[in-house]
CSV table of C-alpha atoms in Angstrom, one decimal:
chain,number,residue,atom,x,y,z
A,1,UNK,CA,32.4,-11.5,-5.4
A,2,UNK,CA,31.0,-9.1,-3.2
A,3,UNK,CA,27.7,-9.9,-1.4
A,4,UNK,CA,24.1,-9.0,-1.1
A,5,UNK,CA,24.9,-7.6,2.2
A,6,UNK,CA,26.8,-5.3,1.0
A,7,UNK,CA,26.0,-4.7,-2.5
A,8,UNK,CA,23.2,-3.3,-0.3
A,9,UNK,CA,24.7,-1.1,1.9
A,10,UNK,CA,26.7,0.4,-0.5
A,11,UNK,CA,23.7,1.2,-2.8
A,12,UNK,CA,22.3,2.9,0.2
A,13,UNK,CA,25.0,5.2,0.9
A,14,UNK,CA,25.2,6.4,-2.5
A,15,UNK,CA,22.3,7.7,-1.8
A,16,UNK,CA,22.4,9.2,1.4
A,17,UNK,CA,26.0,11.0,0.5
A,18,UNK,CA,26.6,14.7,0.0
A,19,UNK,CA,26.6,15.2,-3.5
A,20,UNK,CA,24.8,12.5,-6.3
A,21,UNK,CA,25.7,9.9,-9.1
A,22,UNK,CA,25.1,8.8,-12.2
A,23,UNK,CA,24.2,4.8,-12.2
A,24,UNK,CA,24.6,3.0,-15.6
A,25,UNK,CA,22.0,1.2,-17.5
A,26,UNK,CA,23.5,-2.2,-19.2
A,27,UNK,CA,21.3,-4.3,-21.0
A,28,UNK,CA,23.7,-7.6,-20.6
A,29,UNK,CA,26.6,-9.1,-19.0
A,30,UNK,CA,28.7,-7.4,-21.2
A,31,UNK,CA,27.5,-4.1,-21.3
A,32,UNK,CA,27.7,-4.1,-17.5
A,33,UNK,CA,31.1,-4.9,-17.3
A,34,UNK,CA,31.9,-2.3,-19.8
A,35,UNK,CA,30.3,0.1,-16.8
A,36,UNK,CA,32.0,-1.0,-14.3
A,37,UNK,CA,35.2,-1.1,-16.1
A,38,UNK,CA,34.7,2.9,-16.9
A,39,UNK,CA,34.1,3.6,-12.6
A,40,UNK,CA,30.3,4.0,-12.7
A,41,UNK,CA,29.3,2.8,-9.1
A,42,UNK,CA,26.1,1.0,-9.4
A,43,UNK,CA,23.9,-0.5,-12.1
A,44,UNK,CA,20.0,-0.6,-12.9
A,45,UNK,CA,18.2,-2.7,-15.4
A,46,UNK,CA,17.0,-1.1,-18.5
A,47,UNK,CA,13.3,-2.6,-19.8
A,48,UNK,CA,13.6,-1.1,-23.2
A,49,UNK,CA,16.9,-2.4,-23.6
A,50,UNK,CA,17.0,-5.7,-22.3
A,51,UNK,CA,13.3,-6.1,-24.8
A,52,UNK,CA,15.6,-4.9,-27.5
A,53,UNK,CA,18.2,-6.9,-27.5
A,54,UNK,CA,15.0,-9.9,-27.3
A,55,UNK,CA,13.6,-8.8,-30.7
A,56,UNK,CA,11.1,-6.9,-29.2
A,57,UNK,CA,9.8,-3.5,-27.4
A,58,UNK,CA,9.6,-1.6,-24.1
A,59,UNK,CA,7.3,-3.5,-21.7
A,60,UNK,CA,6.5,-6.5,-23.7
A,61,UNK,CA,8.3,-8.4,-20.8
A,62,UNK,CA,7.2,-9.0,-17.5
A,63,UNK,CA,9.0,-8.7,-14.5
A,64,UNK,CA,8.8,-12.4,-14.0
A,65,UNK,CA,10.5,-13.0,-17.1
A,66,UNK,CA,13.2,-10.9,-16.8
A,67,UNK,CA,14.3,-12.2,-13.3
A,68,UNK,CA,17.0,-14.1,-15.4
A,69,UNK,CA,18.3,-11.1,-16.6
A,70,UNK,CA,18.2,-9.7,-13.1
A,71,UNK,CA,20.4,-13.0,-12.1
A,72,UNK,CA,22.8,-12.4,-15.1
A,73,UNK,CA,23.3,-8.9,-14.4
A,74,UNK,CA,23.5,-9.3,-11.0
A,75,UNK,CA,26.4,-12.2,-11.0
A,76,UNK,CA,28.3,-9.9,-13.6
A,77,UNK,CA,29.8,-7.3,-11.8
A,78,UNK,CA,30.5,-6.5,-8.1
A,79,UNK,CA,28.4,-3.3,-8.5
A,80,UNK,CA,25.4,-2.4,-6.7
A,81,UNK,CA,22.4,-3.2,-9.2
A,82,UNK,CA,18.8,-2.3,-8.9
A,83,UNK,CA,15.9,-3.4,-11.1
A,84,UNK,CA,13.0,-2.0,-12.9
A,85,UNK,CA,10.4,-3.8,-11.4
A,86,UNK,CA,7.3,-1.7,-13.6
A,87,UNK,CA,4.0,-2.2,-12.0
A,88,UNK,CA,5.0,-4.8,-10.0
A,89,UNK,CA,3.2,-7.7,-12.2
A,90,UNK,CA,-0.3,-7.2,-10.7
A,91,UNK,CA,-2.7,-4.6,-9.2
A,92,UNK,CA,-2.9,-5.5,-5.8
A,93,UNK,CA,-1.0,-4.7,-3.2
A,94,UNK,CA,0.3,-8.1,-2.4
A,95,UNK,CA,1.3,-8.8,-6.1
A,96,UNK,CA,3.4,-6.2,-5.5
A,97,UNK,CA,4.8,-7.2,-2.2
A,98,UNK,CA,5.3,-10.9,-3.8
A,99,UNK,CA,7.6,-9.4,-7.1
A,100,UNK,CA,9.8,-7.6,-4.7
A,101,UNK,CA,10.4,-10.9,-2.4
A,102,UNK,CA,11.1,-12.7,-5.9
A,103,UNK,CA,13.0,-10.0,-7.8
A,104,UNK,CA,15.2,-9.7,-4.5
A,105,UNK,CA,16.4,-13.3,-4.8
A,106,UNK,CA,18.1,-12.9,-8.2
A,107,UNK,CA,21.0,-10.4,-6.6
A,108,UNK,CA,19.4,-7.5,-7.2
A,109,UNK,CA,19.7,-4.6,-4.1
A,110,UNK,CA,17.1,-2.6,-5.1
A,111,UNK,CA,14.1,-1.8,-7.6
A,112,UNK,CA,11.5,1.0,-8.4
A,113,UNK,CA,7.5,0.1,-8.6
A,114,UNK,CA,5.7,2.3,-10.7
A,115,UNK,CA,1.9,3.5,-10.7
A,116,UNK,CA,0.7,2.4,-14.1
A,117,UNK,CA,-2.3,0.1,-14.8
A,118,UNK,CA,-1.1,-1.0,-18.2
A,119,UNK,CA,-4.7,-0.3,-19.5
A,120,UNK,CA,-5.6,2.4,-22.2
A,121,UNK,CA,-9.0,3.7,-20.5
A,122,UNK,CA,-7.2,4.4,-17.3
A,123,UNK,CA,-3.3,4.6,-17.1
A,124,UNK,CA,-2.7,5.5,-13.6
A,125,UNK,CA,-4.2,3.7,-10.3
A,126,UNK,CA,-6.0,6.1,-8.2
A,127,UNK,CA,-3.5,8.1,-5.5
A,128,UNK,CA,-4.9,6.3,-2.6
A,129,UNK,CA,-4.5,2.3,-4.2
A,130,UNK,CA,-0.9,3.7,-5.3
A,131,UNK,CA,-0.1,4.6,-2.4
A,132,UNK,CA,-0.8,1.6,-0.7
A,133,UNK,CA,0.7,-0.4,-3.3
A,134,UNK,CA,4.3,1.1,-2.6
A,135,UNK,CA,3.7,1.0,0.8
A,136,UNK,CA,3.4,-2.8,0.5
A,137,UNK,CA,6.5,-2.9,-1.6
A,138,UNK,CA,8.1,-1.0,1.4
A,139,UNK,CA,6.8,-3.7,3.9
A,140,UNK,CA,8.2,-6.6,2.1
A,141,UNK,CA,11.5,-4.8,1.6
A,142,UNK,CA,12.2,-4.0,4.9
A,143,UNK,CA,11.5,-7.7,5.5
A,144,UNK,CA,14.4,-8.8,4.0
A,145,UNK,CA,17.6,-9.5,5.4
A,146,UNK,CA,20.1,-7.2,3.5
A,147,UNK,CA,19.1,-3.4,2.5
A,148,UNK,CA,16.9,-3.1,-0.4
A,149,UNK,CA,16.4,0.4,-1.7
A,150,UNK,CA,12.8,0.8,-2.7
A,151,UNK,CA,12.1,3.4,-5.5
A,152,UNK,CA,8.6,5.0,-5.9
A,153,UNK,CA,8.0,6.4,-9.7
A,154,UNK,CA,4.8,9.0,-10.9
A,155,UNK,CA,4.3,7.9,-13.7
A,156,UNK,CA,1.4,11.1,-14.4
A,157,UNK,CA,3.6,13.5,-17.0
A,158,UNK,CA,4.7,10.4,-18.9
A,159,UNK,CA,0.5,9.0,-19.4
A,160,UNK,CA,-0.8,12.6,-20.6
A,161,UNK,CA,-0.7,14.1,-17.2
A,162,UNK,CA,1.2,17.6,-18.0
A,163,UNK,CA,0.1,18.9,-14.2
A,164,UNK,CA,3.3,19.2,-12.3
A,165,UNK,CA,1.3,19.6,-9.2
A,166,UNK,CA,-0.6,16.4,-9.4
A,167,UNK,CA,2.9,14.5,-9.9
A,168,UNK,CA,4.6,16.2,-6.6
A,169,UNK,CA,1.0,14.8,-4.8
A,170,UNK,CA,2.0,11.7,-6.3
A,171,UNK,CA,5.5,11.7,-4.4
A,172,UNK,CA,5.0,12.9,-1.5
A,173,UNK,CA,1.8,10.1,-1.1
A,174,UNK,CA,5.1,7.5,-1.9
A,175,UNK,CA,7.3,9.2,0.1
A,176,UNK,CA,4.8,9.1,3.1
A,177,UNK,CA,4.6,5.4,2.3
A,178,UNK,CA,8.3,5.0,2.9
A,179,UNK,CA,9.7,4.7,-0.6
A,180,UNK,CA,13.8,5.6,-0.1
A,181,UNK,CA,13.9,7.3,-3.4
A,182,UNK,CA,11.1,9.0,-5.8
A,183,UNK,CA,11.0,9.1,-9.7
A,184,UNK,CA,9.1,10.9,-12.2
A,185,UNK,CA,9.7,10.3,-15.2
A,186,UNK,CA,9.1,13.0,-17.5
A,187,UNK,CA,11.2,16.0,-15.9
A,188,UNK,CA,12.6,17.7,-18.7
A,189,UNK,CA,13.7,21.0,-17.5
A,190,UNK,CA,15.5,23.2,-14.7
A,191,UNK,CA,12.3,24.7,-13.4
A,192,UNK,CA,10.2,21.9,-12.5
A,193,UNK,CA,13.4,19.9,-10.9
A,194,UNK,CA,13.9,22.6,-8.8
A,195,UNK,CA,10.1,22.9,-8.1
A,196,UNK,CA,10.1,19.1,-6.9
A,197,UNK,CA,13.2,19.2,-5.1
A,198,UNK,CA,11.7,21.9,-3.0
A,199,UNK,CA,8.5,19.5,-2.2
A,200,UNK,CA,9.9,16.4,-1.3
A,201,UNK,CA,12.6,15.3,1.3
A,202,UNK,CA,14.0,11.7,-0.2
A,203,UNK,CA,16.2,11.6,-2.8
A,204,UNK,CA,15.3,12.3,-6.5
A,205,UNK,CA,16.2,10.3,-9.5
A,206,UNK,CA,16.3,12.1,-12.8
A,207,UNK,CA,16.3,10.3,-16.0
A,208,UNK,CA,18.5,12.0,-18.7
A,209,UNK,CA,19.5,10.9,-22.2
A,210,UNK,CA,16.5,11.3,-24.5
A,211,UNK,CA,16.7,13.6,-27.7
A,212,UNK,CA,16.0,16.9,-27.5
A,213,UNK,CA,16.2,17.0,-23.8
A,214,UNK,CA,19.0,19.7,-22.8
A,215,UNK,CA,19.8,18.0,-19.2
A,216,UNK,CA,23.3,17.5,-17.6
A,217,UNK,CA,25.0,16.0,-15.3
A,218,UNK,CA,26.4,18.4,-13.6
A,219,UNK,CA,23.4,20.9,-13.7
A,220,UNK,CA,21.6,18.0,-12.0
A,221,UNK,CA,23.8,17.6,-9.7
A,222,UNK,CA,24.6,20.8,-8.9
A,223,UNK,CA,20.8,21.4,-8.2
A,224,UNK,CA,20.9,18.5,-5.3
A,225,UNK,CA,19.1,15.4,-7.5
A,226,UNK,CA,21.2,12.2,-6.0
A,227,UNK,CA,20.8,9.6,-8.7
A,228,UNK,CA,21.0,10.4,-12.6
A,229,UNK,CA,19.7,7.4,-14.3
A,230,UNK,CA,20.1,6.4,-18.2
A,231,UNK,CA,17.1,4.2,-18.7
A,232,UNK,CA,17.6,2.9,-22.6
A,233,UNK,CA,19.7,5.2,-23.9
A,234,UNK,CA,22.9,3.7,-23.4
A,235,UNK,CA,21.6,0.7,-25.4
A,236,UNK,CA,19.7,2.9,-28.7
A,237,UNK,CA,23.7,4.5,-29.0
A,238,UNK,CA,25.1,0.8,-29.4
A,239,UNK,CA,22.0,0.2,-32.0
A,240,UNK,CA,22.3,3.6,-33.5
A,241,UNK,CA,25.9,2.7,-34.0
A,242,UNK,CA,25.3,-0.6,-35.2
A,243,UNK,CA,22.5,0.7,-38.0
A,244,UNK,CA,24.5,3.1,-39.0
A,245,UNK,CA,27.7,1.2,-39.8
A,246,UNK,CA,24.9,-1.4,-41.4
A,247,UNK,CA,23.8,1.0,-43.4
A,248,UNK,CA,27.6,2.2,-44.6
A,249,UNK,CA,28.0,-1.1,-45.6
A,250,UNK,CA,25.0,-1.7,-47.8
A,251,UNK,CA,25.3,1.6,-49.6
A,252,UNK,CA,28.5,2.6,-49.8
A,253,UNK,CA,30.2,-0.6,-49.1
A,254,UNK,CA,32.8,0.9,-46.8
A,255,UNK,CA,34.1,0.1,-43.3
A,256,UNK,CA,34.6,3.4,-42.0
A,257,UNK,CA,32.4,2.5,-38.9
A,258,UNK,CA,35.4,0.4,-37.8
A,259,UNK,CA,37.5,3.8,-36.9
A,260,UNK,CA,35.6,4.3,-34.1
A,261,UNK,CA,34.7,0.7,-33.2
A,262,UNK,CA,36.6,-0.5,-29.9
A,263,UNK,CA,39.2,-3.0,-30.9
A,264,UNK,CA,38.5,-6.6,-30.1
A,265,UNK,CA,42.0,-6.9,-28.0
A,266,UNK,CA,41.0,-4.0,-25.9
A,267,UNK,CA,37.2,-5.3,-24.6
A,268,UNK,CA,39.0,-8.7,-24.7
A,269,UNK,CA,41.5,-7.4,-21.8
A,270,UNK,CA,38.8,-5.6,-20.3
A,271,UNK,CA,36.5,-8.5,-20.1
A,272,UNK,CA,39.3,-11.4,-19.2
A,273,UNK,CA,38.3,-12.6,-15.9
């Protein structure tokens, strides 16, 4: 198996290389060796789809007790993976410091912090607290002793923030802090990617794969984002496959599903170590 070390290294220079790449989400062991097996080259944790495939919903987990999905995922393929660490399990600054020292011994190489309170009256911490939240993150990844890429994320279009401007200040506060890469989730078009491309100088990740959302990979690319991440999407095909064939069989009574299903000798050779 390949090592931290260099899980590490190579995560980095994915993103420091000319042009960018997309980096699967799995949701389990299996799902990540399906990635691999199809070339991606690297791997992040999906919250919503890991809490699906529990029985329950996006951000019912915390971080803490997904750190044994982290290990699983992590041990599963010899891909880079990084993790959604949300909010960091805590306010302060050095409850975000201590999730990235413990998230970082389950394998992972990397891992975004976002700037969401979890509470109703008031969604997002204050700019200046953010800030100094990632920053702290920043600290206690640069302490380690492999490369960890740190990702900042602006949460402000997805929490009824529409104000494009507000989300660049957002970034650029992160990036000043010494995040590697910068995420807002909530991009949706052309225009505004271009707009915060032109306002930031770390590399952007772009989430694609929601309904309704006319995004591509190679538009993204082309406009100079460097990562294209899936977040849950790969995970609501498999269950929008797996209703649909469920409900085939409950009113029709047929098996047509099974035409398009992947035999069970082919992800057997696939997933014979």
């Amino acid at each position: 198996m390949t090592s931290q070390t260099e899980k590490g290294e190579r995560f980095a220079a994915l993103h420091a290389r000319k042009r960018g790449f997309v980096i699967g989400n799995p949701w389990d062991a299996g799902s990540a060796r399906l990635l691999e097996f199809l070339g991606f080259e690297a791997i992040a944790t999906t919250g919503a789809g890991y809490a699906f495939s529990q029985g329950t919903i996006d951000l019912s987990l915390s971080t803490q007790a997904m750190l044994p999905h982290f290990t699983e995922l992590a041990a599963a393929t010899d891909l880079p993976l990084s993790a959604d660490l949300q909010n960091g399990d805590g306010d302060s600054p050095e409850a975000v410091a201590q999730t990235i020292l413990a998230a970082a011994r389950t394998g992972i190489v990397g891992g975004s912090i976002e700037d969401t309170t979890g509470r109703a009256d008031q969604p997002l911490f204050e700019l200046p607290y953010a800030r100094a939240r990632i920053a702290a993150a920043v600290e206690a990844a640069r302490s380690l002793d492999f490369r960890f890429t740190l990702t900042a994320r602006a949460e402000s279009l997805v929490y009824g923030t529409p104000d494009l401007g507000q989300t660049i200040q957002r970034l650029q506060a992160y990036q000043d802090a010494g995040a590697d890469v910068l995420f807002a989730p909530g991009l949706r078009n052309v225009e505004d990617i271009r707009t915060v491309l032109s306002e930031i100088d770390r590399p952007l990740n772009v989430i694609i794969g929601f309904q309704g959302v006319k995004l591509d990979v190679p538009t993204l690319l082309d406009l100079g984002v460097q990562r294209i991440s899936l977040g849950g999407s790969l995970a609501r095909a498999a269950y929008g496959a797996l209703m649909r064939a469920g409900r085939e069989l409950l009113t029709e009574g047929t098996c047509r599903y099974a035409d398009e299903a992947i035999s069970g000798a082919e992800l057997s050779a696939i997933l014979k170590r």
